[in-house]
Tab-separated table of C-alpha atoms in Angstrom:
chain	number	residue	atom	x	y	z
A	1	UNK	CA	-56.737	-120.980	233.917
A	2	UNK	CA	-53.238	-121.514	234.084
A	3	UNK	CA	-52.012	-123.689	237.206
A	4	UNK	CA	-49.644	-122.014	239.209
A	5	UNK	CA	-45.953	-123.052	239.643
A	6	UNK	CA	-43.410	-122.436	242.979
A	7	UNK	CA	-40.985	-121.487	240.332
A	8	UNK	CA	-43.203	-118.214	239.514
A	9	UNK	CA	-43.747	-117.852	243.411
A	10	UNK	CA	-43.126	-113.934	244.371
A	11	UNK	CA	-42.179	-113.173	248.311
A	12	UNK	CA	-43.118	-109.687	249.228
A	13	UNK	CA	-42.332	-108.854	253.327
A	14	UNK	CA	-42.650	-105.578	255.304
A	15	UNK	CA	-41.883	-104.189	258.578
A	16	UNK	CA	-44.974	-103.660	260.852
A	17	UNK	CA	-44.753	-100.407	262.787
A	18	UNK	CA	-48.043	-101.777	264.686
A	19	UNK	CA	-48.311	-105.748	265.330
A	20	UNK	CA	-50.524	-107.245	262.728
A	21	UNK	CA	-50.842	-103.864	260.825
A	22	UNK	CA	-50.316	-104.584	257.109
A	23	UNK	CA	-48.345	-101.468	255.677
A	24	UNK	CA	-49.099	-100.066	252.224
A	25	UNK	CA	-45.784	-98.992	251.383
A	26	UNK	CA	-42.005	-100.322	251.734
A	27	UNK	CA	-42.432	-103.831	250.600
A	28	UNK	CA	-39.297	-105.988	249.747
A	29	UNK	CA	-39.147	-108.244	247.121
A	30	UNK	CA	-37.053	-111.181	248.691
A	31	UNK	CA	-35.791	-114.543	247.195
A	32	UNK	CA	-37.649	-118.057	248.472
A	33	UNK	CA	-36.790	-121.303	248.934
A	34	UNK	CA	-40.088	-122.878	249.919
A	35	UNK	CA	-42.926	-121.717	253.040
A	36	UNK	CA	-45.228	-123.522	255.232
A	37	UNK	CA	-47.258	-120.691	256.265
A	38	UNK	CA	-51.016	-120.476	255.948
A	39	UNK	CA	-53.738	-120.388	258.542
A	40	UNK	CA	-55.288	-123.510	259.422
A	41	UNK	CA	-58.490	-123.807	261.605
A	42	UNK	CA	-59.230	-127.596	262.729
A	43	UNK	CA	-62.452	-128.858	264.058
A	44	UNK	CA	-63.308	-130.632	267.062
A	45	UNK	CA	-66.113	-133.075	267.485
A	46	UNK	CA	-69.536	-132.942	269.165
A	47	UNK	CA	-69.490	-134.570	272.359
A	48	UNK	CA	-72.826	-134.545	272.869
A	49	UNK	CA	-75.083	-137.453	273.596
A	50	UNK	CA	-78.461	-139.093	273.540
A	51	UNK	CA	-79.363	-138.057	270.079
A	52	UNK	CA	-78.629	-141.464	268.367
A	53	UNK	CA	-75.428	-142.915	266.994
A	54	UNK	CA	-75.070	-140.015	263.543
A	55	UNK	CA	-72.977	-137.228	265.474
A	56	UNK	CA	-73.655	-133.627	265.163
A	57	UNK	CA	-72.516	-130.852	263.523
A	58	UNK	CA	-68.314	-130.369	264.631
A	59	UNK	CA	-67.158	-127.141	265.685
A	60	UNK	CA	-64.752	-124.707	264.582
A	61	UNK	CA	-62.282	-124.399	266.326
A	62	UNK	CA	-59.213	-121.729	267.115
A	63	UNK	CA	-56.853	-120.621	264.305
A	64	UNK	CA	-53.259	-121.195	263.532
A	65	UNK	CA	-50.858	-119.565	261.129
A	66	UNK	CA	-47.438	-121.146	262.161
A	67	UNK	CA	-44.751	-122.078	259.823
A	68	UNK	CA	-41.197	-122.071	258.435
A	69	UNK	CA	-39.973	-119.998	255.750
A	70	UNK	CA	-36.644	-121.438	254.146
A	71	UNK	CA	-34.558	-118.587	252.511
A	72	UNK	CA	-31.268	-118.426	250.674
A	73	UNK	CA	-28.177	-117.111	252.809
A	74	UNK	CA	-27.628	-113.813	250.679
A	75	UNK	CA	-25.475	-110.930	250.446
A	76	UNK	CA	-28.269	-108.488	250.612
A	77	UNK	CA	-31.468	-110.482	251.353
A	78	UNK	CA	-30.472	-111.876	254.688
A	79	UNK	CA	-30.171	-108.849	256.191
A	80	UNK	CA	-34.203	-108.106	255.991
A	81	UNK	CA	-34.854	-111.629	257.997
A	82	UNK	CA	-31.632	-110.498	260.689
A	83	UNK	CA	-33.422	-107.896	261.037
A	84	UNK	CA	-36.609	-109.452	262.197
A	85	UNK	CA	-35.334	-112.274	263.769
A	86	UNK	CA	-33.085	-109.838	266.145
A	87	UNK	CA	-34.735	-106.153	266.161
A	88	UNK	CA	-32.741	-103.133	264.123
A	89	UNK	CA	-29.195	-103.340	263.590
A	90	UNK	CA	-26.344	-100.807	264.681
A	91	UNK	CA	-25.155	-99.654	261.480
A	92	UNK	CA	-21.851	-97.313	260.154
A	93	UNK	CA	-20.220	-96.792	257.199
A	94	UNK	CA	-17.437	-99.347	255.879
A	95	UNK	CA	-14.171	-98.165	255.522
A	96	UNK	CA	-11.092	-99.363	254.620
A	97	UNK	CA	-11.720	-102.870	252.692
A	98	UNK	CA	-15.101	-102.185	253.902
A	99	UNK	CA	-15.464	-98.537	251.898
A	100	UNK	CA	-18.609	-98.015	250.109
A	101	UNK	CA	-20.753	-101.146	251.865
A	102	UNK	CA	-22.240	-100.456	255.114
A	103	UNK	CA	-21.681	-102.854	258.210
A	104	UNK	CA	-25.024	-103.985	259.970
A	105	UNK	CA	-24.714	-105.080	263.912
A	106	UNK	CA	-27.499	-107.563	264.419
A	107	UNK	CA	-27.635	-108.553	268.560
A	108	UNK	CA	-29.568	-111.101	270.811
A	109	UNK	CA	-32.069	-110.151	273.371
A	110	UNK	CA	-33.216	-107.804	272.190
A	111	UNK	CA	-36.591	-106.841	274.467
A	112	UNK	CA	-39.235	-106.666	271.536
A	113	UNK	CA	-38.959	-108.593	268.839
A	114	UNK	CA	-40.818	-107.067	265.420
A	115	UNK	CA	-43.446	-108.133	263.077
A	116	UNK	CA	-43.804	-108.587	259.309
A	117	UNK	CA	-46.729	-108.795	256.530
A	118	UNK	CA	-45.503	-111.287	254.353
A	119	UNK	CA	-47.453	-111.716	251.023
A	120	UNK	CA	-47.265	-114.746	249.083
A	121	UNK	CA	-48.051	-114.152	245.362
A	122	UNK	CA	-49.227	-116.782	242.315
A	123	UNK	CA	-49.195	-114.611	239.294
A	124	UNK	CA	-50.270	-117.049	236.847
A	125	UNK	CA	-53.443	-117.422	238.241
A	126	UNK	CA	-53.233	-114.593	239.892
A	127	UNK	CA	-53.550	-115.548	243.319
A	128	UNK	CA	-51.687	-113.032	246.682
A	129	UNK	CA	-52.072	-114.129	249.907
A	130	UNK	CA	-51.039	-111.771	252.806
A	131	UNK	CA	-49.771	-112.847	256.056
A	132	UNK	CA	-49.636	-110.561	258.863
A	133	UNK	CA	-48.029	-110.521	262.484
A	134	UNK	CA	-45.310	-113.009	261.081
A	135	UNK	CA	-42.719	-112.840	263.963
A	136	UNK	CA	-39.437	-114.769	263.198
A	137	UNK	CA	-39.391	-117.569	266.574
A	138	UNK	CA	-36.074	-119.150	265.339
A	139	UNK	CA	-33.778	-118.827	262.738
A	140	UNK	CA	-31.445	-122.082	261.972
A	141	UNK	CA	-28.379	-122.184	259.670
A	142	UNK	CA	-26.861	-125.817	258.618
A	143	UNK	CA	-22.912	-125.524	257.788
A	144	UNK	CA	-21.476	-127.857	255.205
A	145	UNK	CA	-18.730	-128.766	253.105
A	146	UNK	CA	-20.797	-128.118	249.954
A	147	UNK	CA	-24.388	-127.254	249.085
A	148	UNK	CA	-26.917	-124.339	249.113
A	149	UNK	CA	-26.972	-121.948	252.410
A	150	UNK	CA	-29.833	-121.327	253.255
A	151	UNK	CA	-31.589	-120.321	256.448
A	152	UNK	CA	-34.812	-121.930	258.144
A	153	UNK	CA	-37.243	-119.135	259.830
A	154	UNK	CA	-40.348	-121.059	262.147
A	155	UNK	CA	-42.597	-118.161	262.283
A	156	UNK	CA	-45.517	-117.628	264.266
A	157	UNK	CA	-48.487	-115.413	262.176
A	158	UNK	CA	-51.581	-113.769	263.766
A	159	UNK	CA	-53.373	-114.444	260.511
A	160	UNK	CA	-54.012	-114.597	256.761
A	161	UNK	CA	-56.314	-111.879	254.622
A	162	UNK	CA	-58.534	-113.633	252.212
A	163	UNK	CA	-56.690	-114.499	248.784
A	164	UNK	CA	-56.752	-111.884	246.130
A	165	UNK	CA	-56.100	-111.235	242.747
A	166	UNK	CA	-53.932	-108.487	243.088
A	167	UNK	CA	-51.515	-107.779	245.048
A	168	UNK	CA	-51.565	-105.525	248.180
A	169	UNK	CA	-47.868	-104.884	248.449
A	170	UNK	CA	-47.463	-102.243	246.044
A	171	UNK	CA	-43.976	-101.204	244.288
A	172	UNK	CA	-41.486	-103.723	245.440
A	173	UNK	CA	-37.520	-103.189	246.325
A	174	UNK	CA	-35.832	-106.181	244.912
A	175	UNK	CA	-33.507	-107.239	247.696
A	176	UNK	CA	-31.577	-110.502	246.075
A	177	UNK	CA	-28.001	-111.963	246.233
A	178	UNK	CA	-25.526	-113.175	245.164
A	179	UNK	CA	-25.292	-116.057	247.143
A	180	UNK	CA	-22.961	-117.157	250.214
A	181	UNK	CA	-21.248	-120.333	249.089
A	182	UNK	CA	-21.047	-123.247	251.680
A	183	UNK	CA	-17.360	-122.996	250.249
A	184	UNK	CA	-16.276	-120.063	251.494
A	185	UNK	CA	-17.601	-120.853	254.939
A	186	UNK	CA	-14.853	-120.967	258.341
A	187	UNK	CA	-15.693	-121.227	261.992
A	188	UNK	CA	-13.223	-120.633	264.485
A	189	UNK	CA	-12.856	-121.423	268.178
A	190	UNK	CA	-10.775	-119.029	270.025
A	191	UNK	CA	-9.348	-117.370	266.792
A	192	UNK	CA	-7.972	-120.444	265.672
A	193	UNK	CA	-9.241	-122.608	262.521
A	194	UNK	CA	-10.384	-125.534	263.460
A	195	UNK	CA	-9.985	-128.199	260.269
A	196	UNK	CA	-11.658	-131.427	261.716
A	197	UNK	CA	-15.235	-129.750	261.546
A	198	UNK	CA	-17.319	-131.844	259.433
A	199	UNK	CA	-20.788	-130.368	259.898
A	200	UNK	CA	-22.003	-127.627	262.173
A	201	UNK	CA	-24.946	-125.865	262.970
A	202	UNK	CA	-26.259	-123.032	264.428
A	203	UNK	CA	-29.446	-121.937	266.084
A	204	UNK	CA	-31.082	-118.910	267.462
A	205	UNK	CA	-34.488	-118.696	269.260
A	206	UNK	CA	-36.652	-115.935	270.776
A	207	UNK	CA	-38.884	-118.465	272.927
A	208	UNK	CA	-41.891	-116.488	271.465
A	209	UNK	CA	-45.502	-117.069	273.490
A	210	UNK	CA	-48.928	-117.202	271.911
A	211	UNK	CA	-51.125	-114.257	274.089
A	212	UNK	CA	-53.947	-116.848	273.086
A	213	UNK	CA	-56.391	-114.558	274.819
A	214	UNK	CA	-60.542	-114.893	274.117
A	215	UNK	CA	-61.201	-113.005	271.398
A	216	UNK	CA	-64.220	-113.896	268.542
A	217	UNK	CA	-62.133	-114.023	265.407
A	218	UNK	CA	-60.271	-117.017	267.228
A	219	UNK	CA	-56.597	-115.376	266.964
A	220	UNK	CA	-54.250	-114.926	269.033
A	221	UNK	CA	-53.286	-111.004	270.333
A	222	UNK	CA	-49.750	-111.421	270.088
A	223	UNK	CA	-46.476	-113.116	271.054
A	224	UNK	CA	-44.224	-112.642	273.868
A	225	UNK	CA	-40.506	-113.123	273.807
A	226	UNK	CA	-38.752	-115.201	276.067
A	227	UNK	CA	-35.248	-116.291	276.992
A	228	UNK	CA	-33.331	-115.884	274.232
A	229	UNK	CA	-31.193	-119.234	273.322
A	230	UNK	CA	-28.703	-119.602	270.574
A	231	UNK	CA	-27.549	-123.181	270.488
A	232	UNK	CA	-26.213	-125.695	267.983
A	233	UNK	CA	-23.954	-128.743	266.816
A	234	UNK	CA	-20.474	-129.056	265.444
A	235	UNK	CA	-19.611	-132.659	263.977
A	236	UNK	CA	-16.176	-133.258	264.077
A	237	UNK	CA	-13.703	-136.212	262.413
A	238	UNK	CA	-11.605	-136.812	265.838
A	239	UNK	CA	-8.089	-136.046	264.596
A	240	UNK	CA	-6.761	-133.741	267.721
A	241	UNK	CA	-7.735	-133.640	271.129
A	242	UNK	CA	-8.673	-129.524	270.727
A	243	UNK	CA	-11.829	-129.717	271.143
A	244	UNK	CA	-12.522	-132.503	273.528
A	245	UNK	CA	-10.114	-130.557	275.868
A	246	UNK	CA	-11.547	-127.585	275.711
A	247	UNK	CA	-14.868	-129.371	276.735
A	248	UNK	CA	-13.281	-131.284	279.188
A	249	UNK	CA	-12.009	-127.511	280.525
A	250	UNK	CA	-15.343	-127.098	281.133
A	251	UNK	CA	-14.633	-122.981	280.516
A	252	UNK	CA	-16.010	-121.455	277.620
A	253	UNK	CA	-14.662	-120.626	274.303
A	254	UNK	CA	-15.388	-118.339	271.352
A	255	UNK	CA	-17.060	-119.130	268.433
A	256	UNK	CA	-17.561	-117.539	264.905
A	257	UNK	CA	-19.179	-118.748	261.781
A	258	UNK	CA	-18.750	-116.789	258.812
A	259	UNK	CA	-18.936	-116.437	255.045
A	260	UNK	CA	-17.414	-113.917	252.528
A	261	UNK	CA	-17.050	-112.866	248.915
A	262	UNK	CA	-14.458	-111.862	246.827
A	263	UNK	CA	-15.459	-108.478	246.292
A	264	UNK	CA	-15.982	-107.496	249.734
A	265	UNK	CA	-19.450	-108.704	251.040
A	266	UNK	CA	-19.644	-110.977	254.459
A	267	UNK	CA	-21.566	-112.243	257.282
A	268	UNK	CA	-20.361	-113.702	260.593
A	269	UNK	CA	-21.907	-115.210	263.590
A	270	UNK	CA	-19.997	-114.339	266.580
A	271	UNK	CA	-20.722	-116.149	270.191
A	272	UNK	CA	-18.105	-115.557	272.654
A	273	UNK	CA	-19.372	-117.515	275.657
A	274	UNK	CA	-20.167	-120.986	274.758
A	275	UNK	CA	-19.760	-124.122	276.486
A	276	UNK	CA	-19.106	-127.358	275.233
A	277	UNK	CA	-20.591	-130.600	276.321
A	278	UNK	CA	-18.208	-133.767	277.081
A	279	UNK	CA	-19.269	-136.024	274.245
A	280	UNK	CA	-19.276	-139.787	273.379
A	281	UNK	CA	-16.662	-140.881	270.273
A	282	UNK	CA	-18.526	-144.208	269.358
A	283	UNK	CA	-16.994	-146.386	267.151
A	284	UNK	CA	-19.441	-147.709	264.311
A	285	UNK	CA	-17.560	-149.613	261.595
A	286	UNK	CA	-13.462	-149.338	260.142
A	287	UNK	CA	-13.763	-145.874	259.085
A	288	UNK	CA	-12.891	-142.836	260.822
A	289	UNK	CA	-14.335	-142.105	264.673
A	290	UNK	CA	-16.303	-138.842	264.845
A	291	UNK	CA	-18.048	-137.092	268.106
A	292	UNK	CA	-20.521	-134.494	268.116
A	293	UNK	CA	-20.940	-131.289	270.336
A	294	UNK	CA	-24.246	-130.167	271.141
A	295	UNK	CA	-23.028	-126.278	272.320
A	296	UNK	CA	-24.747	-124.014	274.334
A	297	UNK	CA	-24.104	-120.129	274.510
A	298	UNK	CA	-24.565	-117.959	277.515
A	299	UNK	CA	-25.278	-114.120	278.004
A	300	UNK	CA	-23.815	-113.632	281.235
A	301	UNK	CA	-21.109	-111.707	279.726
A	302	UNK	CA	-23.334	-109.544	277.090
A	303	UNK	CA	-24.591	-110.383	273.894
A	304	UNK	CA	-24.548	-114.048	273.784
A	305	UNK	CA	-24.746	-113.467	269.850
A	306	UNK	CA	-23.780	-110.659	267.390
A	307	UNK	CA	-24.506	-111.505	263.644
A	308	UNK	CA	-22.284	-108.588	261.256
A	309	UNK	CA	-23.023	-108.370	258.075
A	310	UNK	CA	-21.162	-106.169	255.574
A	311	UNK	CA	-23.131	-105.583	252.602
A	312	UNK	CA	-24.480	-102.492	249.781
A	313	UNK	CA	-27.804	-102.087	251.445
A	314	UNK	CA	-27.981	-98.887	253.817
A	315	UNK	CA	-30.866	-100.099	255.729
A	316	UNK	CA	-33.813	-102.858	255.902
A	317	UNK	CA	-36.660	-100.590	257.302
C-alpha cells in the first residue's frame, strides 16, 4: 500500500447552509499549506478506590476537533476563507482598472459567523477525512520583507466522519492563485507610506464559544461569537518620530495593509480606528534601535475592519 505524502494532500471545503450539515454539492478545491485538525478524545482516569493498587478501566472522555489551517495568501483562494472568517461579502462589478474582476467587501462583526465541511483527502492510499462545523475563530497574517504569505486559520470543528476511501465531496471547483508576494506588500498610516516598518502583523478574531452542552456523542452543539477583535504588531527600525507621536497623540490613526498584482488583482486590510500603544525603544547591542507597537482597533466608529479584495471569482458560495 503506498504511504501517503502531504505533497499529494487534496483540501476540499464547503459552505454549510445548516451548522454541521455536510453538503453534497459545491465543494472547492483550495490550496494547503499544512492542518492540525482532527478530533481527539482523551481519557481520564478511574478515581476509584479500595480495589487494590492495578487501576481500573479509564474513561472516555469529551471530544475535540480544534485546529489551525495554514493557507497561501491567493488571488482567488483567499477569498473562500474571507468569506468564512467574516460572513458574505458585498460584491459589484470592477470598473475602470478594475473592469472584468469583481470587488468583494469582506466586514467585521458580523452577527453569525458560518460553517464549513472541510475534507482532507490521501489519494495514494486512498484515505478522505471530512470535517464538519469548521468555523474560522481567527485568522492571522504575518507581513515581511520577503517570504511566502500565507494566512493562519485556528478553527473550531464539531467533528470528524469516519475515514473513507472515497471521497464525499464530489466534483470540485479548483479555486488556486497566483500568489500575493510579500514584495508587493505596503501598509500605510493615515495615507502616508510609512518606510521604517520592519515586520507587521495582523490579527482578526471572532471570540467563538464552545455551546459544550450534554449531549451522548460527547460534541459540542455549536459556537457562539463574541466581541469581535482585530489586533496586531508593527516592528519598526526607529528612524522618525511618526509613529511614536502619533502614539504619544494618543488619537487614532488609519491603517491599511495591502498586496497587488500587475495585472490587476489585490487585497487590502483597511482599519480606520486604531490606537497605538506608547512603546519601549530598548537598546540591545551597536546596531540599530527598534520599538514595537502592539495596536488595537476599535468599532466605535463602524466597521473596525473591511478586507477588499479584487479578484476573477464572482462569488465563494
Amino acid at each position: 500500500m503506498p504511504r501517503p505524502l502531504g505533497i499529494n494532500a487534496v483540501l476540499a471545503a464547503a459552505v454549510e447552509a445548516a451548522y454541521g450539515i455536510t453538503p453534497a454539492v459545491n465543494f472547492f478545491k483550495l490550496p494547503l499549506v499544512s492542518h492540525g485538525l482532527g478530533e481527539e478524545q482523551p481519557l481520564i482516569e478511574d478515581d476509584q478506590l479500595g480495589f487494590g493498587r492495578e487501576g481500573l478501566d479509564p474513561t472516555y472522555d469529551v471530544i475535540t476537533n480544534d485546529g489551525d489551517v495554514v493557507v497561501p495568501v491567493d488571488t482567488r483562494a483567499i477569498g473562500f476563507w474571507l468569506r468564512q472568517t467574516f460572513g458574505p461579502p458585498v460584491t459589484s462589478a470592477g470598473a475602470g482598472a478594475q473592469a472584468g474582476k469583481f470587488v468583494h467587501v469582506f466586514s467585521s462583526g458580523a452577527s453569525s459567523i458560518p460553517s464549513t465541511s472541510i475534507e482532507i483527502g490521501n489519494p495514494e492510499m486512498p484515505i478522505y477525512s471530512m470535517h464538519y462545523g469548521a468555523a474560522v475563530n481567527t485568522m492571522k497574517i504575518a507581513m515581511a520583507r520577503s517570504g511566502m504569505l500565507n494566512a493562519t486559520l485556528s478553527l473550531i470543528a464539531q467533528g470528524e466522519m469516519d475515514p473513507a476511501v472515497a471521497t464525499a465531496a464530489g466534483i470540485l471547483q479548483v479555486l488556486r492563485g497566483p500568489r500575493f508576494a510579500q514584495a508587493t506588500g505596503s501598509i500605510t498610516v493615515d495615507g502616508a507610506v510609512i518606510a521604517e516598518i520592519l515586520t507587521a502583523a495582523i490579527s482578526y478574531s471572532n471570540m467563538l464559544e464552545k455551546l459544550e452542552v450534554i449531549r451522548s456523542d460527547g460534541r459540542i452543539s455549536g459556537v457562539d461569537p463574541g466581541k469581535a477583535m482585530s489586533s496586531g504588531t508593527l516592528d519598526t527600525r526607529f528612524a522618525t518620530q511618526t509613529l511614536l507621536n502619533k502614539a504619544r497623540g494618543k488619537t487614532p490613526v488609519a491603517l491599511n495593509f495591502g498586496w497587488a498584482t500587475p495585472d490587476g488583482f489585490s487585497l487590502n486590510f483597511n482599519l480606520p480606528r486604531v490606537f497605538l500603544p506608547k512603546p519601549k525603544r530598548p537598546i540591545t547591542g551597536p546596531k540599530g534601535i527598534q520599538a514595537q507597537f502592539n495596536w488595537q482597533a476599535s468599532g466605535a466608529a463602524g466597521a473596525q475592519l473591511t478586507a477588499t479584495l479584487v479578484t476573477d471569482v464572482a462569488s465563494y458560495a
